[in-house]
Short mmCIF file of N, CA and C in Angstrom, two decimals:
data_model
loop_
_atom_site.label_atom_id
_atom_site.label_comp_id
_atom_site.label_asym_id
_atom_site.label_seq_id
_atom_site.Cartn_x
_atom_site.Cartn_y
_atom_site.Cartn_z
N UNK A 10 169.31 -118.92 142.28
CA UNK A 10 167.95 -119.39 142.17
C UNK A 10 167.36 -119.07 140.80
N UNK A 11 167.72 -118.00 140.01
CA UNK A 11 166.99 -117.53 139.06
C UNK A 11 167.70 -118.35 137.77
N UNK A 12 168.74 -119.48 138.08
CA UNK A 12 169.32 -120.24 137.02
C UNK A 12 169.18 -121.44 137.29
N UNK A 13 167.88 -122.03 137.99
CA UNK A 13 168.32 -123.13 138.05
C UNK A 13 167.71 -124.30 136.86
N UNK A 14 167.14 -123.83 135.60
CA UNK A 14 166.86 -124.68 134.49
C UNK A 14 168.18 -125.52 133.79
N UNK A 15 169.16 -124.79 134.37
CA UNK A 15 171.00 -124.83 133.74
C UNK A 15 171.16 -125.90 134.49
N UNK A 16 170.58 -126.42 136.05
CA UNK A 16 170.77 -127.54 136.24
C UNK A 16 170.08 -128.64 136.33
N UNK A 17 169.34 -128.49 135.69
CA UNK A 17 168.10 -129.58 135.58
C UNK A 17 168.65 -130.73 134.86
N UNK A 18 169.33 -130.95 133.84
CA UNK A 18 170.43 -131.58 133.19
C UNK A 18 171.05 -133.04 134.06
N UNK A 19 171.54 -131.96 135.20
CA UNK A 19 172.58 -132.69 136.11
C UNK A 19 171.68 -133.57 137.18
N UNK A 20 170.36 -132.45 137.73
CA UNK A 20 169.66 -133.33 138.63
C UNK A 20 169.55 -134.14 138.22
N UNK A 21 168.74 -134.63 137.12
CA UNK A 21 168.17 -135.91 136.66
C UNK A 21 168.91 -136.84 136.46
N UNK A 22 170.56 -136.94 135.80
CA UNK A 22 171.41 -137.48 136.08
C UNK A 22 171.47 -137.99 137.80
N UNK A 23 171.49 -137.20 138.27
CA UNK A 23 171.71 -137.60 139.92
C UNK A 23 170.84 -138.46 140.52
N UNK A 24 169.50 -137.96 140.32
CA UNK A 24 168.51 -139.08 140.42
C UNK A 24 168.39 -140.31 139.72
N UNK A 25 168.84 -140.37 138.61
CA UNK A 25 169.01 -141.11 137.74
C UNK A 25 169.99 -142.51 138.71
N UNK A 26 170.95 -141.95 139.29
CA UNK A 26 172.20 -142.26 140.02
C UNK A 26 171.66 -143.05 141.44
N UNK A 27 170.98 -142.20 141.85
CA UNK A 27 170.48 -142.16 143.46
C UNK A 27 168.93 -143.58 143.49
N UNK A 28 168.73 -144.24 142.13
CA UNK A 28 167.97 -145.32 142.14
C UNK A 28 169.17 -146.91 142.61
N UNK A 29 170.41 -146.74 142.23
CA UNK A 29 170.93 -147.67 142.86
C UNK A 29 171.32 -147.63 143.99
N UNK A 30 171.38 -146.51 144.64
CA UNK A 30 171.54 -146.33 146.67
C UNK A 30 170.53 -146.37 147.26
N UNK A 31 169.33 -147.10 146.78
CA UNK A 31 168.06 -147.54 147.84
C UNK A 31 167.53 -146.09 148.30
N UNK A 32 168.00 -145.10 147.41
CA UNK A 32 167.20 -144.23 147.75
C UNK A 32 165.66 -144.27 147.63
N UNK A 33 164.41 -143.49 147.84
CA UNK A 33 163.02 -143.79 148.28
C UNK A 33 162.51 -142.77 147.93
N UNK A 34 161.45 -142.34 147.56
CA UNK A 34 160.81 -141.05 147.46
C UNK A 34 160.23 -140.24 149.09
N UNK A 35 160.34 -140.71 150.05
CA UNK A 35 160.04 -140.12 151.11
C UNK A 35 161.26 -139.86 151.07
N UNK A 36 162.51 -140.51 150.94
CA UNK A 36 163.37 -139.59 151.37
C UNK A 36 163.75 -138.44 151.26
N UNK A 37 163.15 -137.92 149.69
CA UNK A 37 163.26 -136.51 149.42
C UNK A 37 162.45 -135.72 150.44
N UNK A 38 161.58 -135.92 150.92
CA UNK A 38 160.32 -135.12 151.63
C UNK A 38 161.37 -134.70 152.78
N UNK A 39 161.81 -135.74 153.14
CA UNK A 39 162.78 -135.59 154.64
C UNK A 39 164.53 -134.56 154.17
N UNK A 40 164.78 -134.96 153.11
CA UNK A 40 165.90 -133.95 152.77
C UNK A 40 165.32 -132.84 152.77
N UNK A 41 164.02 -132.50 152.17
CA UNK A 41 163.56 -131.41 151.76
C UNK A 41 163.51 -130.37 152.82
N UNK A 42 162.75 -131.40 153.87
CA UNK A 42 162.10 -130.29 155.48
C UNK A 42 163.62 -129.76 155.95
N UNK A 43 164.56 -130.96 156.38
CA UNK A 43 166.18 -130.52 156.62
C UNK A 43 166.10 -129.48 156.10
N UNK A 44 166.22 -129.21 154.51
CA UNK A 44 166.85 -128.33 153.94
C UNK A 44 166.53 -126.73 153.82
N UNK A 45 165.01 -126.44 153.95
CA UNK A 45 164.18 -125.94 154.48
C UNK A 45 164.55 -125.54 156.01
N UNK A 46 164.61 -126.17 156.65
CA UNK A 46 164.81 -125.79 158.16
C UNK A 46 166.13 -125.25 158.66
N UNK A 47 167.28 -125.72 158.09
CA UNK A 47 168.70 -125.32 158.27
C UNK A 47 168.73 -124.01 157.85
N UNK A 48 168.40 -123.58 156.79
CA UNK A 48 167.89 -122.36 155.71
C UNK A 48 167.23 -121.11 156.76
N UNK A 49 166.38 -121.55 157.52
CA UNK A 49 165.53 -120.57 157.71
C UNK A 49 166.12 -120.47 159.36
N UNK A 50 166.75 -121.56 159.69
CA UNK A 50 167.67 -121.41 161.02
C UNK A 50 169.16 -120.43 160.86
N UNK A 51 169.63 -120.82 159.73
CA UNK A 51 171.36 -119.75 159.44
C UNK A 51 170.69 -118.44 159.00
N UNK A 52 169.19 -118.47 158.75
CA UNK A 52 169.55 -117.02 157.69
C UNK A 52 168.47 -115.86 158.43
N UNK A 53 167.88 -117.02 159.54
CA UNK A 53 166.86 -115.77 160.38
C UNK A 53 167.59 -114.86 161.36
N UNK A 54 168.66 -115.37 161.89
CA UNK A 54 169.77 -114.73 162.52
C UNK A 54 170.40 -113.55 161.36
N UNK A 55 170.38 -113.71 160.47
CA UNK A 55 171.01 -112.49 159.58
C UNK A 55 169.80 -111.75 159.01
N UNK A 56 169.12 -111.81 159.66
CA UNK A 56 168.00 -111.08 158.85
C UNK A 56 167.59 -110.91 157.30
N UNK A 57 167.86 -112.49 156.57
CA UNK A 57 168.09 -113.17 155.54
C UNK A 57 166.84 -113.91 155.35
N UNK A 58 165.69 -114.04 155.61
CA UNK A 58 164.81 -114.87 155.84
C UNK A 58 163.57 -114.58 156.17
N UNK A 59 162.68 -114.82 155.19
CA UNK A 59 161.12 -114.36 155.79
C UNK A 59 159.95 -115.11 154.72
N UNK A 60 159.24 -114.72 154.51
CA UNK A 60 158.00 -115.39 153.73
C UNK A 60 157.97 -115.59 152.40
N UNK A 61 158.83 -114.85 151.99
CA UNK A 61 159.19 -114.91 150.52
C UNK A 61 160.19 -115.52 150.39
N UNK A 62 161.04 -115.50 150.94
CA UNK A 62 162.35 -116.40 150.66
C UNK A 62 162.15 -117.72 151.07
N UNK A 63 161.38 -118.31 152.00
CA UNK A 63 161.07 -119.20 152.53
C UNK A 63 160.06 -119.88 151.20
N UNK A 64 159.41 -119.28 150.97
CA UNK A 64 158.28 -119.80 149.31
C UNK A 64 159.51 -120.24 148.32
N UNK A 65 160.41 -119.24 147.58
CA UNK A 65 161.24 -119.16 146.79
C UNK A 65 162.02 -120.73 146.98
N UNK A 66 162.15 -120.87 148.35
CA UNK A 66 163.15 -122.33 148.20
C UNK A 66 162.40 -123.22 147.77
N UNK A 67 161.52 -123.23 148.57
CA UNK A 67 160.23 -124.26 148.71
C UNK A 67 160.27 -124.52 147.15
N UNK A 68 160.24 -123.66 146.14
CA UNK A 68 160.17 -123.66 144.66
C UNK A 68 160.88 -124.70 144.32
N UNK A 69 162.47 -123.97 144.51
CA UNK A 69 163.49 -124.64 144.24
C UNK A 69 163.65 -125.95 144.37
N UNK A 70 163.37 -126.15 145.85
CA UNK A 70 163.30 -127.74 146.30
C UNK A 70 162.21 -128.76 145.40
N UNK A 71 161.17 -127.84 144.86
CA UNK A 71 160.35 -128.68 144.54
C UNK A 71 160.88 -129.17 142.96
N UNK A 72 161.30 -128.09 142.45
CA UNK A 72 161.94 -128.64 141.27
C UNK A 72 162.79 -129.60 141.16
N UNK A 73 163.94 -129.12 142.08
CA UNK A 73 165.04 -130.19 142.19
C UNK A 73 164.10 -131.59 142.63
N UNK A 74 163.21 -132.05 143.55
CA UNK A 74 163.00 -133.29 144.03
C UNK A 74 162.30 -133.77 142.84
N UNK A 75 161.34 -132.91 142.25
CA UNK A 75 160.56 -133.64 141.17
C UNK A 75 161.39 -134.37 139.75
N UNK A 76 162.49 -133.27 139.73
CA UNK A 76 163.74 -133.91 138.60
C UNK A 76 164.65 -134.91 139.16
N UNK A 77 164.62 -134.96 140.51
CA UNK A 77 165.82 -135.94 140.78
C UNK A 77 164.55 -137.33 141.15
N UNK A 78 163.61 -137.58 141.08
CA UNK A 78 162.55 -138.67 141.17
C UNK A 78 162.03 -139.03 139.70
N UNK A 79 162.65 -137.43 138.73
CA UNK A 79 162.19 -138.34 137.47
C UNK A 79 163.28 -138.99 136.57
N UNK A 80 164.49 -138.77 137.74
CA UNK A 80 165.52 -139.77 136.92
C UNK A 80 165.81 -140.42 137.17
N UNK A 81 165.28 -140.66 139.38
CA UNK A 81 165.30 -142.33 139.79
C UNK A 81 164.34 -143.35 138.94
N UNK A 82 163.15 -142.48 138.48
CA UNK A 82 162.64 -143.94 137.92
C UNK A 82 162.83 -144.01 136.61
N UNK A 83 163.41 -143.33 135.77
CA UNK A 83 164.39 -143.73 134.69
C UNK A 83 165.17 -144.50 135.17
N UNK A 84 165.96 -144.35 135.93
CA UNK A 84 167.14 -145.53 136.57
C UNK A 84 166.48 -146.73 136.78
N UNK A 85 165.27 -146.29 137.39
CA UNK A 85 164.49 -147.91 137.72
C UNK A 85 164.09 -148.53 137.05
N UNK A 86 163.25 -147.74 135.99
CA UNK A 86 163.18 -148.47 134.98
C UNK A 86 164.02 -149.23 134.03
N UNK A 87 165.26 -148.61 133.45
CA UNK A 87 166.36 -149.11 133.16
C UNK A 87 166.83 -150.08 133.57
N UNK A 88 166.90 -150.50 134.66
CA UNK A 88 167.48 -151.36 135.90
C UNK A 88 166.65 -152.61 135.60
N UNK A 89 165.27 -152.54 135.53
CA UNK A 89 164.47 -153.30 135.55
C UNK A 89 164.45 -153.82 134.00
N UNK A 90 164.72 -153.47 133.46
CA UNK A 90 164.72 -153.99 131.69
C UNK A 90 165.79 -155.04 131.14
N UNK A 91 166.66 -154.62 131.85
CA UNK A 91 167.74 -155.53 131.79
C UNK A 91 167.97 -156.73 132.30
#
């Protein structure tokens, strides 16, 4: 978590990617809650999981969705120019 500027690079590439699979911007919202929820389901059983860690992803996720939406619409845009 504390490296994830190292992949900011790649998200946006991905998003970049993820404009020709009809991907959507709600769809991130819905990966997001999944991802969020699986998280706090494997790791409350290990006593891995609580209010802070639960914020901390929330971070994460938000970065990753906001970089991978700012390289679908680079893609879209691109797409559209041509």
């Amino acid at each position: 978590l504390d490296k994830l500027e190292g992949y900011l690079e790649v998200l946006f590439a991905l998003g970049k990617r993820h404009h020709n699979y009809g991907v959507q911007d709600i769809h991130y919202e819905i990966v997001g809650k999944a991802l969020l929820n699986t998280l706090e389901e494997a790791l409350t059983a290990q006593k891995l999981w609580d209010e802070e860690t639960k914020a901390q992803w929330a971070i994460v996720w938000g970065a990753v969705e906001a970089t991978m939406k700012a390289g679908m619409a680079e893609g879209k845009a691109e797409a559209e120019a041509k």
